[in-house]
XYZ file of C-alpha atoms in Angstrom:
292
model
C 114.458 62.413 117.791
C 112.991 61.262 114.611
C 111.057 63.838 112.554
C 108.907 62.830 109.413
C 107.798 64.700 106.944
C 104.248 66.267 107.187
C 101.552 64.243 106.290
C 98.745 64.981 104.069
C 96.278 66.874 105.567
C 93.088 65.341 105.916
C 89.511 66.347 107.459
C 87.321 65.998 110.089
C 85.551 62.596 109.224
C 87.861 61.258 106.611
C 85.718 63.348 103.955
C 86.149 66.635 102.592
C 84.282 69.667 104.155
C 81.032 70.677 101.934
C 82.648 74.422 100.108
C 86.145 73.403 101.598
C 87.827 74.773 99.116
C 86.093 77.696 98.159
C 87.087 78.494 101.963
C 90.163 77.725 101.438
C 90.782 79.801 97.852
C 89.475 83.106 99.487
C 91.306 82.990 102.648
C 94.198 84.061 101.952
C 92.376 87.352 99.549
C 90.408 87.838 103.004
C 93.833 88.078 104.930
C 95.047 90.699 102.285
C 91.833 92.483 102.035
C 91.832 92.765 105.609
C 95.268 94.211 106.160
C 94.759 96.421 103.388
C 91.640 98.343 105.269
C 93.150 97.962 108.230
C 96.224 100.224 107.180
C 93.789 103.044 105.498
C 93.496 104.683 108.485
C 97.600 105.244 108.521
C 97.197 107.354 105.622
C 94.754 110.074 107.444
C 96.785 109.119 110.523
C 100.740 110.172 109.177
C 99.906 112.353 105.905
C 103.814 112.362 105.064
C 103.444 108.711 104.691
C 104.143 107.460 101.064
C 101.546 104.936 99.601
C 103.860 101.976 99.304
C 104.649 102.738 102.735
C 100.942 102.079 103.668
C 100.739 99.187 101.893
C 103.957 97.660 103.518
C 101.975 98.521 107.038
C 99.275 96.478 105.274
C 100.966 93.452 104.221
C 102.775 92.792 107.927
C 99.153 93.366 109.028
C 97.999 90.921 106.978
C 100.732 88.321 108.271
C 99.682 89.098 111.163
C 96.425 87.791 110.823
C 97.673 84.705 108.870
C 99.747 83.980 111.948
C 96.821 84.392 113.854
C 94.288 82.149 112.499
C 96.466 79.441 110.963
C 95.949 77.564 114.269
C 91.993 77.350 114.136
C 92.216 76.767 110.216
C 94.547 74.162 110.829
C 92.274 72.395 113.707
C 88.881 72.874 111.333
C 89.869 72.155 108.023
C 92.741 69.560 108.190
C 92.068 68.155 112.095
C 95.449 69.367 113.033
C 95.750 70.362 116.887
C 99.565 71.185 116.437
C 99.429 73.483 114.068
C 103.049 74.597 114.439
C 104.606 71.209 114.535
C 102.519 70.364 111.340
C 103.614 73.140 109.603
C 107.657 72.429 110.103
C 107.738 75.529 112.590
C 107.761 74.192 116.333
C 110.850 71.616 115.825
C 113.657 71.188 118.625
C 116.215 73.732 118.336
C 118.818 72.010 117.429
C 116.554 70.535 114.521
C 115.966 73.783 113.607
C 119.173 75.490 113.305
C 121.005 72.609 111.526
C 117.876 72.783 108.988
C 118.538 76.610 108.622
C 122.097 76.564 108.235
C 121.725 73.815 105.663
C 119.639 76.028 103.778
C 121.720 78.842 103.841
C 124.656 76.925 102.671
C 122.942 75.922 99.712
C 121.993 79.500 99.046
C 125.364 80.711 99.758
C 126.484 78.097 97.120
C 123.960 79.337 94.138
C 124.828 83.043 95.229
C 128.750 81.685 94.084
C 127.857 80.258 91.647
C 126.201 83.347 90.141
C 128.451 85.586 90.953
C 131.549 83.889 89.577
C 129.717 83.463 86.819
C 129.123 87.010 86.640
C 132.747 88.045 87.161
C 134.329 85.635 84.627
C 131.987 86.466 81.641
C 132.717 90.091 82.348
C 129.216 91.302 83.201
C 130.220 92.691 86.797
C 133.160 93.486 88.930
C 133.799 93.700 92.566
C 131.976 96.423 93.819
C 133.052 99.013 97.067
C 131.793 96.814 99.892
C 128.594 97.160 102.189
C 127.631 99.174 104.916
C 126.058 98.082 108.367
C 122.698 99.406 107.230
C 122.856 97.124 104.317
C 123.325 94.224 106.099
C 121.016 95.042 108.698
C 118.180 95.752 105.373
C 119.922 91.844 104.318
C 119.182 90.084 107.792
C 115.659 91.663 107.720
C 115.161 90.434 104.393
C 116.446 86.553 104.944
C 114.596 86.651 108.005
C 111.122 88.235 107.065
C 110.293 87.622 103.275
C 111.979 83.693 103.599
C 109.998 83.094 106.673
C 106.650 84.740 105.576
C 107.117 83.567 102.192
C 107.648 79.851 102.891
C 105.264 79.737 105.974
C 102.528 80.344 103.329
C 103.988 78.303 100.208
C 105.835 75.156 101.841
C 104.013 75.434 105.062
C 100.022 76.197 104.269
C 99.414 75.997 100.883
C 100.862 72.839 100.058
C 99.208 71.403 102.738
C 95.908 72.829 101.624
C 96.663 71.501 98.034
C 97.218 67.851 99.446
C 93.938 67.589 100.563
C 92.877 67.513 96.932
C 95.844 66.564 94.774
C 97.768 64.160 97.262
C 101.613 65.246 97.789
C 103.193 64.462 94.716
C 100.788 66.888 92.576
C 100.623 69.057 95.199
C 104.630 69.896 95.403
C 104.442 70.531 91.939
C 101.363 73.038 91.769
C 102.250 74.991 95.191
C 105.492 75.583 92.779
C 103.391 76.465 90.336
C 101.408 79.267 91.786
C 104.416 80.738 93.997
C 106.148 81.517 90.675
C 103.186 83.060 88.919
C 101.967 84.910 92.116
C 104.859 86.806 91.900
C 104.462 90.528 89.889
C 106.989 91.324 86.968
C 106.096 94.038 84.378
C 106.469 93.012 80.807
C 108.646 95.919 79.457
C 111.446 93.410 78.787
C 108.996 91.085 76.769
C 107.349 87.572 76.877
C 110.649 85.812 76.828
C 112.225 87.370 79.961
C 108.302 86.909 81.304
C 109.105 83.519 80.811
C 112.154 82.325 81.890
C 111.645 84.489 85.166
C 108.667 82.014 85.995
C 110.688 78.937 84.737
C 113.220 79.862 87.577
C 110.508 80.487 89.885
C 109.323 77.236 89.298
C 111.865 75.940 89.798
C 113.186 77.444 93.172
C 109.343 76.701 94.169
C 110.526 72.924 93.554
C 113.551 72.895 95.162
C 112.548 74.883 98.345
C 109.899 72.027 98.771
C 112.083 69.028 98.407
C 114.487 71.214 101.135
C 111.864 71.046 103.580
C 111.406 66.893 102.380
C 114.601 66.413 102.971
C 114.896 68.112 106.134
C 112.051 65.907 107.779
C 108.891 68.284 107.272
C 111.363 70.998 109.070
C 110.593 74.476 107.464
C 113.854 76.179 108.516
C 115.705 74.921 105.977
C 113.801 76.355 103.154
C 113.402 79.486 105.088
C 117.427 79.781 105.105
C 117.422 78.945 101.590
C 114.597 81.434 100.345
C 115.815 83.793 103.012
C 119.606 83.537 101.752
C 118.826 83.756 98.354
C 116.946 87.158 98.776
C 119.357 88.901 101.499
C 122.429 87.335 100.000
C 122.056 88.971 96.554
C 120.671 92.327 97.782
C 124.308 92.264 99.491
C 125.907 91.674 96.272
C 124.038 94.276 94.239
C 124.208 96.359 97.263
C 127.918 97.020 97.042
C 129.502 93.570 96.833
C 129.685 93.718 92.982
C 128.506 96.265 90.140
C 126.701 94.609 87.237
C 128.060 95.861 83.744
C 125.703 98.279 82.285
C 125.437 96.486 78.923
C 125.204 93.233 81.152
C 123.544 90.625 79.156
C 119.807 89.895 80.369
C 120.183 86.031 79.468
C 123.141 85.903 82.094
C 122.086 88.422 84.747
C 118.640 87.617 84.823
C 115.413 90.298 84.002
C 114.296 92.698 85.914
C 116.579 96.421 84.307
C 118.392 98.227 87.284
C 117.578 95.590 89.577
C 117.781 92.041 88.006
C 116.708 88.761 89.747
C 119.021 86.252 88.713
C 116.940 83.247 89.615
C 115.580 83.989 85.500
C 118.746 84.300 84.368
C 120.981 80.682 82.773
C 123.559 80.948 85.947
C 120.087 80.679 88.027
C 118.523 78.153 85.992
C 121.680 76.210 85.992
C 122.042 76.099 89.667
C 118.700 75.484 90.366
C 118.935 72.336 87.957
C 121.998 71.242 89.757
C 120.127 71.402 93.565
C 117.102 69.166 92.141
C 119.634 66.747 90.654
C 121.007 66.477 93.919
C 117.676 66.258 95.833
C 116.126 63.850 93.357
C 116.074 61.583 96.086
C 113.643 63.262 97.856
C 110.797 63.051 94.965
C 109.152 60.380 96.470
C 106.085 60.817 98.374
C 107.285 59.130 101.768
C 111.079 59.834 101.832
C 112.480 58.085 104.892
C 112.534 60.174 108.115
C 115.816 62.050 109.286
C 117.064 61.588 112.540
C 117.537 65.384 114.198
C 119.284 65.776 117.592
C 116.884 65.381 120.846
């Protein structure tokens, strides 16, 4: 069956609703306020709980609602009665798992690309190898943060920017705020501040034009986002060990636990995926055809 990529959301009438988006910029706070009282109670519940372990509880309570009332947001704010369909989720299987493993083999790619990288210049060798645990902590990883994560990036919120911006802008500023949403202390300086958010950017780029490509099907980001994370806590988990005096411009910032996605391996496979996807920049890409 054919599947095209998600429209642009539009609202009940044609017209934008009166306050529409100040609805829409303090829903998602709500969601996190929300789970974050919700999971006080753990704390006078289990005292041997640690705090970040309360607000962990908090965030998946907070998803929780998000996957909750995305269906009724959907239906009042973008006239959307298939909320899942719209948002790339409720595809055909077999649409679905070529989408994901597509994604994953593009993540898989950057992840060898990085770490030969890493191994030729002499900032890491091959490490002792991973235990079951770890790749139980990896699977959990692809499977929650790359779902959650591009649910509310690729799926809602560029959506909910296209009713304003129309697609094009919209791609480019749901990139935008997914790389400077994310938290990074500034004890390596402005510069490594920087080029963290320039890869960012540009992963928040590329995982949009994945799900483009792939018809309006989210799973194909979500193995890409999802790969990217679980595949390189594997390697730092045992699969390599980074050089102590490993340069920061190569390995990426971040001290004992770098993100290589700011690093020039990163940047330079991230430039190479959007070369190949430029294709896809257009605003009405021609539909893929996806197994019945």
């Amino acid at each position: 069956m054919g599947l095209t990529p998600p429209p642009a959301p539009v609202t009940h009438g044609g017209g934008r609703r009166p306050g529409g988006w100040l609805l829409a910029v303090g829903y998602l706070p709500l969601l996190l306020l929300s789970g974050w009282l919700l999971a006080r109670p753990l704390a006078l519940l289990a005292p041997g709980l640690r705090p970040d372990q309360v607000n962990l509880a908090g965030t998946l309570v907070s998803f929780a609602l998000l996957l909750l009332t995305l269906p009724a947001w959907l239906r009042r704010r973008w006239g959307e009665p298939r909320a899942w369909r719209r948002l790339g989720v409720a595809v055909p299987l077999p649409a679905a798992l070529q989408a994901l493993l597509r994604g994953l083999l593009k993540a898989l790619l950057l992840l060898a690309l990085v770490c030969a990288g890493l191994l030729l210049g002499g900032a890491a060798r091959t490490g002792p190898g991973i235990t079951p645990a770890q790749l139980a902590n990896a699977l959990a990883l692809m499977l929650g943060v790359g779902f959650a994560e591009e649910l509310l990036f690729r799926g809602w919120l560029w959506g909910e920017l296209a009713l304003g911006l129309g697609g094009q802008r919209a791609l480019l500023a749901q990139a935008l705020i997914f790389s400077l949403v994310h938290p990074y202390p500034l004890a390596q300086g402005w510069l490594a501040l920087l080029a963290l958010k320039g890869g960012l950017l540009l992963l928040g780029i590329a995982l949009a034009l994945q799900r483009r490509s792939d018809g309006g099907v989210l799973w194909g980001a979500v193995g890409l986002h999802g790969g990217l994370v679980g595949g390189w806590f594997l390697l730092q988990g045992g699969l390599i060990s980074l050089s102590p005096g490993a340069p920061l411009w190569l390995v990426g910032p971040g001290g004992a636990s770098p993100n290589p996605i700011g690093g020039l391996l990163g940047w330079l496979g991230l430039a190479a995926l959007l070369a190949v996807r430029r294709r896809w920049w257009g605003e009405n890409p021609k539909p893929i055809q996806a197994s019945p």
